[in-house]
Each structure stands twice: as C-alpha cells, then as structure tokens.
Short mmCIF file of N, CA, C and O in Angstrom, two decimals:
data_model
loop_
_atom_site.label_atom_id
_atom_site.label_comp_id
_atom_site.label_asym_id
_atom_site.label_seq_id
_atom_site.Cartn_x
_atom_site.Cartn_y
_atom_site.Cartn_z
N GLY A 15 0.82 -1.28 -0.06
CA GLY A 15 -0.08 0.05 -0.04
C GLY A 15 0.84 1.32 0.00
O GLY A 15 0.22 2.32 -0.18
N LEU A 16 2.18 1.17 0.15
CA LEU A 16 2.99 2.38 0.40
C LEU A 16 4.32 2.06 0.07
O LEU A 16 5.03 1.18 0.64
N HIS A 17 4.93 2.61 -1.05
CA HIS A 17 6.39 2.35 -1.34
C HIS A 17 7.21 3.12 -0.31
O HIS A 17 7.23 4.28 -0.21
N SER A 18 8.01 2.38 0.49
CA SER A 18 8.73 3.03 1.63
C SER A 18 9.88 1.99 1.92
O SER A 18 10.06 0.83 1.59
N ASN A 19 10.79 2.71 2.71
CA ASN A 19 12.00 2.01 3.21
C ASN A 19 12.45 2.59 4.57
O ASN A 19 12.33 3.90 4.60
N TRP A 20 12.81 1.83 5.49
CA TRP A 20 13.28 2.26 6.81
C TRP A 20 14.68 2.87 6.47
O TRP A 20 15.39 2.25 5.83
N VAL A 21 14.97 4.14 6.94
CA VAL A 21 16.24 4.60 7.07
C VAL A 21 16.82 4.69 8.54
O VAL A 21 16.32 5.48 9.36
N GLY A 22 17.67 3.61 8.93
CA GLY A 22 17.87 3.41 10.24
C GLY A 22 16.79 3.02 10.93
O GLY A 22 15.96 2.24 10.38
N ASP A 23 16.80 3.02 12.42
CA ASP A 23 15.63 2.52 13.12
C ASP A 23 14.53 3.44 13.41
O ASP A 23 13.45 3.10 13.79
N SER A 24 14.60 4.65 12.87
CA SER A 24 13.50 5.52 13.33
C SER A 24 12.98 6.43 12.11
O SER A 24 12.14 7.44 12.54
N VAL A 25 13.39 6.36 11.02
CA VAL A 25 12.79 7.13 9.91
C VAL A 25 12.40 6.24 8.82
O VAL A 25 13.08 5.36 8.35
N LEU A 26 11.06 6.58 8.30
CA LEU A 26 10.46 5.75 7.19
C LEU A 26 10.35 6.71 6.05
O LEU A 26 9.72 7.62 6.08
N ALA A 27 11.25 6.55 5.14
CA ALA A 27 11.14 7.34 3.92
C ALA A 27 10.09 6.68 2.90
O ALA A 27 10.04 5.51 2.70
N MET A 28 9.32 7.43 2.38
CA MET A 28 8.11 6.98 1.53
C MET A 28 7.74 7.93 0.51
O MET A 28 7.96 9.00 0.45
N ALA A 29 7.07 7.27 -0.46
CA ALA A 29 6.37 8.04 -1.41
C ALA A 29 5.15 8.68 -1.05
O ALA A 29 4.76 8.23 -0.03
N ARG A 30 4.74 9.68 -1.68
CA ARG A 30 3.40 10.28 -1.15
C ARG A 30 2.31 9.17 -1.08
O ARG A 30 2.08 8.33 -1.95
N PRO A 31 1.50 9.14 0.08
CA PRO A 31 0.48 8.35 0.14
C PRO A 31 -0.77 8.79 -0.60
O PRO A 31 -0.95 9.79 -0.76
N TRP A 32 -1.60 7.86 -0.98
CA TRP A 32 -2.94 8.06 -1.75
C TRP A 32 -3.86 7.79 -0.65
O TRP A 32 -3.94 6.74 0.05
N GLN A 33 -4.94 8.67 -0.65
CA GLN A 33 -6.01 8.57 0.47
C GLN A 33 -6.69 7.24 0.42
O GLN A 33 -6.95 6.56 1.45
N SER A 34 -6.84 6.74 -0.78
CA SER A 34 -7.65 5.42 -1.06
C SER A 34 -6.78 4.29 -0.38
O SER A 34 -7.31 3.33 0.30
N ASN A 35 -5.24 4.38 -0.53
CA ASN A 35 -4.70 3.39 0.19
C ASN A 35 -4.44 3.55 1.68
O ASN A 35 -4.19 2.60 2.48
N ILE A 36 -4.48 4.77 2.08
CA ILE A 36 -4.50 4.98 3.46
C ILE A 36 -5.60 4.26 4.25
O ILE A 36 -5.51 3.66 5.30
N VAL A 37 -6.75 4.32 3.58
CA VAL A 37 -7.92 3.69 4.15
C VAL A 37 -7.87 2.33 3.84
O VAL A 37 -8.03 1.36 4.83
N LYS A 38 -7.61 1.77 2.64
CA LYS A 38 -7.58 0.43 2.26
C LYS A 38 -6.57 -0.43 3.01
O LYS A 38 -6.99 -1.65 3.55
N TYR A 39 -5.40 0.04 3.30
CA TYR A 39 -4.34 -0.73 4.13
C TYR A 39 -4.17 -0.39 5.49
O TYR A 39 -3.34 -0.77 6.22
N GLY A 40 -5.11 0.72 6.05
CA GLY A 40 -4.99 0.98 7.39
C GLY A 40 -3.59 1.61 7.89
O GLY A 40 -3.10 1.43 8.92
N LEU A 41 -3.08 2.44 7.05
CA LEU A 41 -1.79 3.15 7.20
C LEU A 41 -1.75 3.94 8.31
O LEU A 41 -0.82 3.83 9.09
N VAL A 42 -2.88 4.66 8.83
CA VAL A 42 -2.83 5.42 10.08
C VAL A 42 -2.60 4.53 11.21
O VAL A 42 -1.67 4.70 12.12
N ASP A 43 -3.27 3.36 11.33
CA ASP A 43 -3.11 2.43 12.24
C ASP A 43 -1.68 1.87 12.39
O ASP A 43 -1.00 1.60 13.39
N ALA A 44 -1.19 1.57 11.15
CA ALA A 44 0.20 1.07 11.12
C ALA A 44 1.19 2.00 11.54
O ALA A 44 2.18 1.63 12.19
N PHE A 45 0.99 3.35 11.27
CA PHE A 45 1.95 4.30 11.74
C PHE A 45 2.03 4.30 13.09
O PHE A 45 2.98 4.41 13.91
N VAL A 46 0.77 4.30 13.85
CA VAL A 46 0.66 4.48 15.26
C VAL A 46 1.31 3.20 15.92
O VAL A 46 2.10 3.35 16.88
N LYS A 47 1.04 1.97 15.24
CA LYS A 47 1.79 0.86 15.77
C LYS A 47 3.21 0.95 15.66
O LYS A 47 3.91 0.38 16.61
N GLU A 48 3.69 1.45 14.67
CA GLU A 48 5.22 1.55 14.53
C GLU A 48 5.73 2.84 15.21
O GLU A 48 6.95 3.17 15.10
N ASN A 49 4.88 3.50 16.05
CA ASN A 49 5.40 4.76 16.77
C ASN A 49 5.93 5.85 15.82
O ASN A 49 6.78 6.41 16.17
N ILE A 50 5.13 5.96 14.67
CA ILE A 50 5.73 7.05 13.69
C ILE A 50 4.74 8.18 14.14
O ILE A 50 3.62 8.03 14.14
N GLY A 51 5.50 9.32 14.47
CA GLY A 51 4.84 10.50 15.11
C GLY A 51 4.75 11.70 14.15
O GLY A 51 4.20 12.70 14.67
N MET A 52 5.25 11.62 12.88
CA MET A 52 5.39 12.84 12.02
C MET A 52 5.66 12.33 10.63
O MET A 52 6.13 11.53 10.41
N VAL A 53 4.83 13.19 9.87
CA VAL A 53 4.81 13.07 8.43
C VAL A 53 5.57 14.41 7.90
O VAL A 53 5.03 15.54 8.22
N LEU A 54 6.64 14.39 7.24
CA LEU A 54 7.26 15.61 6.56
C LEU A 54 6.84 15.48 5.10
O LEU A 54 7.32 14.70 4.38
N ASN A 55 5.80 16.20 4.68
CA ASN A 55 5.36 16.31 3.43
C ASN A 55 6.12 17.26 2.38
O ASN A 55 6.19 18.33 2.72
N LEU A 56 6.73 16.73 1.39
CA LEU A 56 7.44 17.48 0.43
C LEU A 56 6.65 17.90 -0.82
O LEU A 56 7.16 18.51 -1.68
N GLN A 57 5.49 17.35 -0.90
CA GLN A 57 4.63 17.49 -2.05
C GLN A 57 4.03 19.02 -2.15
O GLN A 57 3.75 19.57 -1.05
N GLU A 58 4.13 19.53 -3.27
CA GLU A 58 3.55 20.92 -3.49
C GLU A 58 2.05 20.81 -3.67
O GLU A 58 1.55 19.74 -4.14
N LEU A 59 1.51 21.83 -3.25
CA LEU A 59 -0.09 21.82 -3.50
C LEU A 59 -0.26 21.60 -4.89
O LEU A 59 0.32 22.41 -5.88
N GLY A 60 -1.23 20.76 -5.22
CA GLY A 60 -1.60 20.61 -6.66
C GLY A 60 -0.70 19.62 -7.46
O GLY A 60 -1.06 19.39 -8.56
N GLU A 61 0.40 19.27 -6.99
CA GLU A 61 1.50 18.54 -7.61
C GLU A 61 0.84 17.03 -7.81
O GLU A 61 0.25 16.56 -6.95
N HIS A 62 1.11 16.64 -8.98
CA HIS A 62 0.65 15.17 -9.38
C HIS A 62 -0.69 15.07 -9.57
O HIS A 62 -1.28 14.01 -9.40
N GLU A 63 -1.43 15.94 -9.95
CA GLU A 63 -2.85 15.88 -10.17
C GLU A 63 -3.41 14.97 -11.13
O GLU A 63 -4.41 14.56 -11.08
N ASN A 64 -2.53 14.63 -12.09
CA ASN A 64 -2.79 13.67 -13.17
C ASN A 64 -2.08 12.38 -12.87
O ASN A 64 -2.13 11.43 -13.79
N CYS A 65 -1.56 12.12 -11.61
CA CYS A 65 -0.78 10.76 -11.40
C CYS A 65 -1.76 9.86 -10.60
O CYS A 65 -2.46 10.54 -9.45
N GLY A 66 -1.82 8.73 -10.82
CA GLY A 66 -2.55 7.80 -9.95
C GLY A 66 -4.01 8.27 -9.85
O GLY A 66 -4.62 8.66 -10.73
N PRO A 67 -4.53 8.23 -8.63
CA PRO A 67 -6.03 8.68 -8.49
C PRO A 67 -6.00 10.25 -8.30
O PRO A 67 -7.10 10.75 -8.12
N GLY A 68 -4.87 11.00 -8.54
CA GLY A 68 -4.91 12.42 -8.43
C GLY A 68 -4.72 12.91 -7.05
O GLY A 68 -4.34 12.39 -6.08
N ILE A 69 -5.34 14.28 -6.88
CA ILE A 69 -5.27 14.93 -5.61
C ILE A 69 -6.57 15.21 -5.14
O ILE A 69 -7.73 15.12 -5.88
N LEU A 70 -6.78 15.46 -3.95
CA LEU A 70 -7.95 15.64 -3.19
C LEU A 70 -8.34 17.22 -3.37
O LEU A 70 -7.44 17.99 -3.07
N ALA A 71 -9.47 17.63 -3.88
CA ALA A 71 -9.79 19.07 -3.77
C ALA A 71 -9.66 19.59 -2.38
O ALA A 71 -9.36 20.69 -2.29
N SER A 72 -9.95 18.76 -1.38
CA SER A 72 -10.15 19.37 -0.06
C SER A 72 -8.77 19.76 0.37
O SER A 72 -8.57 20.63 1.39
N SER A 73 -7.79 19.05 0.00
CA SER A 73 -6.40 19.25 0.64
C SER A 73 -5.44 19.80 -0.35
O SER A 73 -4.35 20.41 -0.02
N GLY A 74 -5.64 19.46 -1.64
CA GLY A 74 -4.62 19.78 -2.72
C GLY A 74 -3.48 18.80 -2.69
O GLY A 74 -2.61 18.96 -3.49
N PHE A 75 -3.40 17.70 -1.91
CA PHE A 75 -2.65 16.62 -1.83
C PHE A 75 -3.25 15.44 -2.27
O PHE A 75 -4.37 15.27 -2.38
N SER A 76 -2.35 14.37 -2.44
CA SER A 76 -2.81 13.08 -2.80
C SER A 76 -3.57 12.53 -1.67
O SER A 76 -4.11 11.24 -1.69
N TYR A 77 -3.50 13.04 -0.49
CA TYR A 77 -4.14 12.48 0.66
C TYR A 77 -4.65 13.66 1.61
O TYR A 77 -4.36 14.73 1.42
N ASP A 78 -5.50 13.39 2.64
CA ASP A 78 -6.03 14.26 3.62
C ASP A 78 -5.08 14.23 4.80
O ASP A 78 -5.06 13.23 5.61
N PRO A 79 -4.41 15.32 5.02
CA PRO A 79 -3.46 15.27 6.28
C PRO A 79 -4.28 15.10 7.62
O PRO A 79 -3.64 14.63 8.52
N ASP A 80 -5.56 15.31 7.70
CA ASP A 80 -6.33 15.15 8.81
C ASP A 80 -6.33 13.66 9.14
O ASP A 80 -6.64 13.37 10.33
N SER A 81 -6.31 12.72 8.27
CA SER A 81 -6.27 11.27 8.44
C SER A 81 -5.13 11.04 9.50
O SER A 81 -5.38 10.22 10.43
N PHE A 82 -3.92 11.64 9.30
CA PHE A 82 -2.87 11.41 10.31
C PHE A 82 -3.00 12.30 11.46
O PHE A 82 -2.89 11.88 12.60
N MET A 83 -3.37 13.51 11.36
CA MET A 83 -3.40 14.36 12.59
C MET A 83 -4.43 14.03 13.50
O MET A 83 -4.27 14.29 14.61
N SER A 84 -5.58 13.35 13.04
CA SER A 84 -6.69 12.93 14.04
C SER A 84 -6.11 11.92 14.98
O SER A 84 -6.64 11.60 15.86
N ALA A 85 -5.10 11.32 14.59
CA ALA A 85 -4.44 10.10 15.30
C ALA A 85 -3.20 10.74 15.92
O ALA A 85 -2.31 9.94 16.38
N ARG A 86 -3.15 11.93 16.13
CA ARG A 86 -1.92 12.76 16.80
C ARG A 86 -0.74 12.59 16.06
O ARG A 86 0.38 12.41 16.76
N ILE A 87 -0.60 12.17 14.78
CA ILE A 87 0.70 12.11 13.98
C ILE A 87 0.64 13.47 13.30
O ILE A 87 -0.33 14.04 12.45
N GLY A 88 1.75 14.36 13.71
CA GLY A 88 1.98 15.48 12.97
C GLY A 88 2.31 15.45 11.43
O GLY A 88 2.90 14.67 11.03
N VAL A 89 1.73 16.74 10.85
CA VAL A 89 1.96 16.61 9.35
C VAL A 89 2.60 17.98 9.05
O VAL A 89 1.86 18.93 9.47
N TYR A 90 3.78 18.03 8.60
CA TYR A 90 4.44 19.27 8.34
C TYR A 90 4.73 19.28 6.78
O TYR A 90 5.19 18.50 6.24
N ASN A 91 4.46 20.45 6.16
CA ASN A 91 4.55 20.59 4.72
C ASN A 91 5.79 21.47 4.51
O ASN A 91 5.84 22.64 4.84
N PHE A 92 6.84 21.08 3.76
CA PHE A 92 7.91 21.68 3.19
C PHE A 92 8.00 21.43 1.86
O PHE A 92 8.88 20.65 1.22
N ALA A 93 7.14 22.25 1.03
CA ALA A 93 7.11 21.94 -0.38
C ALA A 93 8.54 21.99 -1.11
O ALA A 93 9.20 22.88 -0.85
N TRP A 94 8.67 20.96 -1.82
CA TRP A 94 10.04 20.78 -2.60
C TRP A 94 9.63 20.53 -3.92
O TRP A 94 9.03 19.60 -4.37
N ARG A 95 10.14 21.38 -4.91
CA ARG A 95 9.90 21.11 -6.43
C ARG A 95 10.25 19.74 -6.80
O ARG A 95 11.37 19.15 -6.51
N ASP A 96 9.35 18.97 -7.42
CA ASP A 96 9.54 17.58 -7.83
C ASP A 96 10.77 17.51 -8.68
O ASP A 96 10.98 18.33 -9.59
N MET A 97 11.53 16.63 -8.41
CA MET A 97 12.82 16.27 -9.24
C MET A 97 13.96 17.44 -9.09
O MET A 97 14.73 17.57 -9.85
N GLY A 98 13.54 18.38 -8.08
CA GLY A 98 14.56 19.47 -7.96
C GLY A 98 15.41 19.34 -6.74
O GLY A 98 15.30 18.52 -5.93
N VAL A 99 16.34 20.37 -6.51
CA VAL A 99 17.01 20.49 -5.31
C VAL A 99 17.03 21.70 -4.70
O VAL A 99 17.07 22.82 -5.43
N PRO A 100 16.58 21.86 -3.54
CA PRO A 100 16.34 23.17 -2.87
C PRO A 100 17.54 23.85 -2.60
O PRO A 100 18.65 23.26 -2.57
N ASP A 101 17.51 25.20 -2.56
CA ASP A 101 18.76 25.94 -2.30
C ASP A 101 19.08 25.74 -0.77
O ASP A 101 18.32 25.27 0.08
N LEU A 102 20.12 26.35 -0.41
CA LEU A 102 20.81 25.97 1.08
C LEU A 102 19.92 26.64 1.91
O LEU A 102 19.52 26.18 3.07
N ASP A 103 19.26 27.88 1.62
CA ASP A 103 18.40 28.66 2.69
C ASP A 103 17.17 27.85 2.92
O ASP A 103 16.69 27.70 4.12
N LYS A 104 16.71 27.18 2.02
CA LYS A 104 15.29 26.35 2.16
C LYS A 104 15.84 25.05 3.00
O LYS A 104 15.16 24.79 3.94
N MET A 105 16.92 24.53 2.71
CA MET A 105 17.46 23.40 3.59
C MET A 105 17.63 23.64 5.05
O MET A 105 17.39 22.72 5.87
N MET A 106 18.10 24.93 5.21
CA MET A 106 18.48 25.24 6.54
C MET A 106 17.42 25.78 7.41
O MET A 106 17.39 26.06 8.58
N ASP A 107 16.19 26.16 6.64
CA ASP A 107 15.00 26.82 7.27
C ASP A 107 14.24 25.80 8.15
O ASP A 107 14.05 24.57 7.91
#
C-alpha cells in the first residue's frame, strides 16, 4: 500500500500516500503501531494531479493530512519542487 524503506531505526522514507490506500491498508493504524509520530510532506499543493488517483480537492494533496493528524501524527509541509534540489536557505530553514 505504500512504497517505503526504513532509514535506520527511526525514519521511514516513503512516496506520497494516496488517500484510498491510507484507508484500504490501514496506514494510520500502522503508523501508530510503529510509533511514527510525524509526516514531513515534500509534495507541492496541486502537484501530481494527473498521477494515480490524483489529488483531493479538499487538501490539494494526494491524501488528507487530517487522516494522520486525527491520530496525533503531526503533518508538516515543506514543499519541494519535484525532481529538484532546494537551495541552501530552504534546506536550513
């Protein structure tokens, strides 16, 4: 349900989740079980509107951040241009 890999013991690097997969595979419960407490979202608003199932009108992302936040999993957006490299100021912010 989610393309991902563990980086060390405490970071799960993943592709953007789709809302349908969050529901279908119980990803919020899986995150809670694995003690994942934060999602750092690099997706830009409206990005990937034609990929997979697209984006949600309510959030502008491929998923609803409230799905995680309602389970006390923080969601922080640091929009990063797809296939790009941010400048040093953005990296240090």
